CSV table of C-alpha atoms in Angstrom, one decimal:
chain,number,residue,atom,x,y,z
A,372,SER,CA,67.4,117.1,74.2
A,373,LEU,CA,66.1,119.4,76.9
A,374,LEU,CA,62.6,117.9,76.6
A,375,GLN,CA,63.8,114.5,77.2
A,376,LEU,CA,65.8,115.7,80.4
A,377,LYS,CA,62.6,117.3,81.7
A,378,LEU,CA,60.8,114.1,81.4
A,379,TRP,CA,63.6,112.1,83.0
A,380,ASN,CA,63.5,114.5,85.9
A,381,LYS,CA,59.7,114.9,86.2
A,382,TYR,CA,59.2,111.2,86.7
A,383,ARG,CA,62.5,110.6,88.6
A,384,VAL,CA,63.7,107.8,86.3
A,385,SER,CA,66.8,106.4,87.8
A,386,ASN,CA,67.3,103.2,85.6
A,387,ILE,CA,66.1,102.0,82.1
A,388,PRO,CA,64.1,100.5,80.9
A,389,SER,CA,61.2,102.2,82.7
A,390,LEU,CA,57.6,102.3,81.8
A,391,ILE,CA,55.4,104.8,83.5
A,392,PHE,CA,51.6,105.0,83.0
A,393,ILE,CA,49.9,108.3,83.1
A,394,ASP,CA,46.2,109.4,83.1
A,395,ALA,CA,46.0,111.6,80.0
A,396,CYS,CA,43.2,113.7,81.4
A,397,THR,CA,44.9,114.8,84.6
A,398,GLY,CA,48.5,114.2,83.8
A,399,LYS,CA,48.9,112.2,87.1
A,400,VAL,CA,51.1,109.1,87.3
A,401,VAL,CA,48.8,106.0,87.5
A,402,CYS,CA,51.7,103.6,87.9
A,403,ARG,CA,55.5,103.9,88.1
A,404,ASN,CA,56.4,100.2,87.6
A,405,GLY,CA,54.8,99.6,84.2
A,406,LEU,CA,57.4,96.8,83.5
A,407,LEU,CA,56.1,94.8,86.5
A,408,VAL,CA,52.6,95.4,85.3
A,409,ILE,CA,53.1,93.9,81.9
A,410,ARG,CA,54.9,90.9,83.4
A,411,ASP,CA,52.1,90.2,86.0
A,412,ASP,CA,49.1,91.1,83.9
A,413,PRO,CA,50.0,90.3,80.3
A,414,GLU,CA,46.3,90.1,79.3
A,415,GLY,CA,45.5,93.5,80.8
A,416,LEU,CA,42.6,92.1,83.1
A,417,GLU,CA,43.6,94.8,85.8
A,418,PHE,CA,43.7,97.8,83.3
A,419,PRO,CA,44.1,100.7,83.9
A,420,TRP,CA,46.5,99.7,86.7
A,421,GLY,CA,45.8,102.5,89.0
A,422,PRO,CA,47.0,102.6,92.7
A,423,LYS,CA,45.0,100.5,94.8
A,424,PRO,CA,44.7,101.0,98.8
A,425,PHE,CA,47.6,99.4,100.7
A,426,SER,CA,45.1,97.3,102.9
A,427,GLU,CA,43.6,95.8,99.4
A,428,VAL,CA,47.1,95.0,97.9
A,429,VAL,CA,48.5,93.5,101.1
A,430,ALA,CA,45.3,91.5,102.0
A,431,GLY,CA,46.1,87.9,103.1
A,432,PRO,CA,48.1,85.9,105.6
A,433,LEU,CA,51.4,87.3,107.1
A,434,LEU,CA,54.2,85.4,108.8
A,435,ARG,CA,56.2,85.8,111.9
A,436,ASN,CA,59.6,84.2,112.0
A,437,ASN,CA,58.5,81.6,114.6
A,438,GLY,CA,56.2,80.1,111.8
A,439,GLN,CA,52.8,81.8,113.3
A,440,THR,CA,50.7,83.4,110.7
A,441,LEU,CA,48.3,86.4,111.1
A,442,ASP,CA,45.9,88.2,109.0
A,443,SER,CA,47.0,91.5,107.3
A,444,SER,CA,44.0,93.0,109.0
A,445,ALA,CA,46.3,93.0,112.2
A,446,LEU,CA,48.2,96.0,110.5
A,447,GLU,CA,45.0,98.2,110.8
A,448,GLY,CA,45.3,101.3,113.2
A,449,SER,CA,49.1,101.0,113.2
A,450,HIS,CA,51.9,103.0,111.4
A,451,VAL,CA,53.6,100.6,109.1
A,452,GLY,CA,57.0,100.4,107.6
A,453,VAL,CA,56.9,98.5,104.3
A,454,TYR,CA,60.5,97.2,104.0
A,455,PHE,CA,61.9,96.0,100.6
A,456,SER,CA,65.1,94.2,101.3
A,457,ALA,CA,67.2,91.2,100.4
A,458,HIS,CA,69.9,89.1,102.2
A,459,TRP,CA,72.3,89.1,99.1
A,460,CYS,CA,72.4,93.0,99.5
A,461,PRO,CA,74.9,94.3,101.9
A,462,PRO,CA,73.5,97.8,102.4
A,463,CYS,CA,70.2,96.0,103.2
A,464,ARG,CA,71.8,93.8,105.8
A,465,SER,CA,73.4,96.9,107.5
A,466,LEU,CA,70.1,98.8,107.5
A,467,THR,CA,68.3,95.8,109.0
A,468,ARG,CA,70.7,95.8,112.0
A,469,VAL,CA,69.8,99.5,112.6
A,470,LEU,CA,66.0,99.0,111.9
A,471,VAL,CA,65.7,96.1,114.5
A,472,GLU,CA,66.9,98.6,117.2
A,473,SER,CA,64.7,101.3,116.0
A,474,TYR,CA,61.6,99.0,115.9
A,475,ARG,CA,62.4,98.0,119.5
A,476,LYS,CA,62.7,101.6,120.5
A,477,ILE,CA,59.5,102.8,118.9
A,478,LYS,CA,57.5,99.7,120.3
A,479,GLU,CA,58.9,100.3,123.9
A,480,ALA,CA,57.9,104.0,123.7
A,481,GLY,CA,54.2,102.7,123.2
A,482,GLN,CA,53.7,103.6,119.6
A,483,LYS,CA,51.6,101.5,117.4
A,484,PHE,CA,54.1,100.5,114.7
A,485,GLU,CA,54.7,97.4,112.6
A,486,ILE,CA,57.1,96.6,109.9
A,487,LEU,CA,56.2,94.4,106.8
A,488,PHE,CA,59.2,92.7,105.1
A,489,VAL,CA,58.7,92.3,101.4
A,490,SER,CA,61.6,89.9,100.3
A,491,ALA,CA,63.6,90.2,97.2
A,492,ASP,CA,65.8,87.2,98.3
A,493,ARG,CA,66.6,84.6,95.6
A,494,SER,CA,65.5,81.6,97.3
A,495,GLU,CA,63.0,80.4,100.1
A,496,ASP,CA,66.1,79.4,102.2
A,497,SER,CA,67.8,82.7,102.0
A,498,PHE,CA,64.5,84.4,102.9
A,499,LYS,CA,64.2,82.2,105.9
A,500,GLN,CA,67.6,82.9,107.2
A,501,TYR,CA,67.2,86.7,106.8
A,502,PHE,CA,63.8,86.7,108.2
A,503,SER,CA,64.9,84.8,111.3
A,504,GLU,CA,66.9,88.1,112.4
A,505,MET,CA,63.8,90.2,112.1
A,506,PRO,CA,61.3,90.7,114.9
A,507,TRP,CA,58.3,91.9,112.6
A,508,VAL,CA,56.0,90.2,110.0
A,509,ALA,CA,56.5,89.3,106.4
A,510,VAL,CA,54.6,88.5,103.2
A,511,PRO,CA,55.1,84.8,102.6
A,512,TYR,CA,58.0,84.2,100.2
A,513,ALA,CA,55.9,81.8,98.2
A,514,ASP,CA,53.3,84.6,97.6
A,515,GLU,CA,55.2,86.1,94.6
A,516,ALA,CA,52.1,87.7,93.3
A,517,ARG,CA,51.5,89.8,96.4
A,518,ARG,CA,55.1,90.7,96.6
A,519,SER,CA,55.2,92.1,93.1
A,520,ARG,CA,52.0,93.9,93.7
A,521,LEU,CA,53.5,95.8,96.6
A,522,ASN,CA,56.5,96.5,94.5
A,523,ARG,CA,54.2,97.9,91.9
A,524,LEU,CA,52.2,99.9,94.4
A,525,TYR,CA,55.2,101.9,95.6
A,526,GLY,CA,57.3,101.9,92.3
A,527,ILE,CA,60.2,100.3,94.0
A,528,GLN,CA,63.4,100.9,91.7
A,529,GLY,CA,66.0,99.6,94.2
A,530,ILE,CA,66.6,98.0,97.7
A,531,PRO,CA,66.8,98.6,100.6
A,532,THR,CA,63.7,100.8,100.6
A,533,LEU,CA,61.6,101.6,103.6
A,534,ILE,CA,58.2,103.3,102.9
A,535,VAL,CA,56.4,104.6,106.2
A,536,LEU,CA,52.7,104.6,106.1
A,537,ASP,CA,50.2,106.3,108.4
A,538,SER,CA,47.4,104.4,110.4
A,539,LYS,CA,45.1,104.9,107.4
A,540,GLY,CA,47.8,103.3,104.9
A,541,ASP,CA,48.8,106.7,103.3
A,542,VAL,CA,52.5,107.3,102.5
A,543,ILE,CA,54.2,109.6,105.0
A,544,THR,CA,57.6,109.3,103.7
A,545,ARG,CA,59.4,107.0,101.0
A,546,GLN,CA,62.8,108.0,102.7
A,547,GLY,CA,62.4,105.8,105.6
A,548,ARG,CA,65.9,104.5,105.1
A,549,VAL,CA,67.5,108.0,105.4
A,550,GLU,CA,65.2,108.9,108.3
A,551,VAL,CA,66.0,105.7,110.3
A,552,LEU,CA,69.9,106.2,109.8
A,553,ASN,CA,69.7,110.0,110.6
A,554,ASP,CA,67.5,109.6,113.8
A,555,ILE,CA,69.0,106.6,115.8
A,556,GLU,CA,67.1,107.5,118.8
A,557,CYS,CA,63.7,107.7,116.8
A,558,ARG,CA,62.7,111.1,118.2
A,559,GLU,CA,61.3,112.2,114.9
A,560,PHE,CA,59.1,109.1,114.4
A,561,PRO,CA,57.0,108.8,112.2
A,562,TRP,CA,59.4,110.9,110.1
A,563,HIS,CA,57.0,113.3,108.3
A,564,PRO,CA,59.2,115.1,105.7
A,565,LYS,CA,60.8,118.2,106.8
A,566,PRO,CA,60.8,121.3,104.4
A,567,VAL,CA,64.6,122.1,105.4
A,568,LEU,CA,67.1,119.6,106.1
A,569,GLU,CA,70.8,119.9,107.1
A,570,LEU,CA,72.7,118.0,104.5
A,571,THR,CA,74.5,114.9,105.7
A,572,ASP,CA,76.0,111.8,104.2
A,573,SER,CA,73.1,109.7,104.7
A,574,ASN,CA,70.4,112.0,103.3
A,575,ALA,CA,72.5,113.3,100.3
A,576,VAL,CA,70.8,110.6,98.3
A,577,GLN,CA,67.8,112.9,98.1
A,578,LEU,CA,69.7,115.3,96.0
A,579,ASN,CA,69.0,112.7,93.1
A,580,GLU,CA,65.2,112.9,93.7
A,581,GLY,CA,64.5,116.2,92.0
A,582,PRO,CA,65.5,119.9,92.0
A,583,CYS,CA,67.1,121.0,95.3
A,584,LEU,CA,68.3,124.2,96.8
A,585,VAL,CA,71.6,123.9,98.8
A,586,LEU,CA,72.5,126.9,101.0
A,587,PHE,CA,76.1,126.9,102.1
A,588,VAL,CA,76.8,128.6,105.4
A,589,ASP,CA,79.6,129.0,107.8
A,590,SER,CA,79.3,125.9,110.0
A,591,GLU,CA,81.5,127.4,112.8
A,592,ASP,CA,79.0,130.1,113.3
A,593,ASP,CA,75.9,128.5,114.9
A,594,GLY,CA,73.7,131.7,114.6
A,595,GLU,CA,74.4,131.9,110.9
A,596,SER,CA,72.9,128.3,110.1
A,597,GLU,CA,69.9,129.0,112.4
A,598,ALA,CA,69.4,132.5,110.6
A,599,ALA,CA,69.7,130.6,107.1
A,600,LYS,CA,67.1,128.1,108.2
A,601,GLN,CA,64.7,130.8,109.3
A,602,LEU,CA,65.1,132.5,106.0
A,603,ILE,CA,64.4,129.5,103.7
A,604,GLN,CA,61.8,127.7,106.0
A,605,PRO,CA,58.8,129.6,105.0
A,606,ILE,CA,59.6,129.4,101.2
A,607,ALA,CA,60.0,125.7,101.4
A,608,GLU,CA,56.9,125.3,103.4
A,609,LYS,CA,54.9,127.3,100.7
A,610,ILE,CA,56.3,125.1,97.9
A,611,ILE,CA,55.4,122.0,99.7
A,612,ALA,CA,51.9,123.3,100.5
A,613,LYS,CA,51.6,124.1,96.7
A,614,TYR,CA,52.5,120.5,95.6
A,615,LYS,CA,50.2,118.9,98.4
A,616,ALA,CA,47.3,121.0,97.1
A,617,LYS,CA,48.0,119.4,93.6
A,618,GLU,CA,48.3,116.0,95.3
A,619,GLU,CA,51.9,115.6,93.9
A,620,GLU,CA,55.2,114.9,95.6
A,621,ALA,CA,57.2,118.1,96.0
């Protein structure tokens, strides 16, 4: 029915079963990954399962691939890419190759940036093999509870996913994968969402995220695409501002 379709779209459900918890007073989403919640907290000790700050969820030791450990407080004051990935997944491996270069470029430009690998590998050995290619930090594979809490915090529904956080731990974009592939030179880092994008193969995935306006223009005529952008930019900015005021994703 239309109502069902509206609910699927409103909560961006892409696979089933999906369990989403909502605050009945405000209508805001409390938790997207209800299935993980019930698995991790069958007794309901953490109820009402609302979002906790990143610094609290990530708290504990992190690893470098040379075996060194450091405390998660070392991430404070940096932009952080939270990278959900696994060696068994081919798109993950190809993104990792690009991401290693991006990470190097951003660090060389003097930006405070760290990536945190949250593994979905199927064994400690394959985690170790995959992590050996990565110059950043990871949640220890054995700490399944913390990996699961990070999955819950960001409502991860598929990999690879790269969530980019600002230095306070707030989400800048959930589309880190698209941003990295679209901006090989990392000129747009830290990739604040743009109101208007040029549609490409790598960002077309965002058409699945919610309602979109697609404007077709004559690509041969450069002036036309610029004029079209000028036309829809202020409208798009107004819509984004409206959602921001409601503290919702546009």
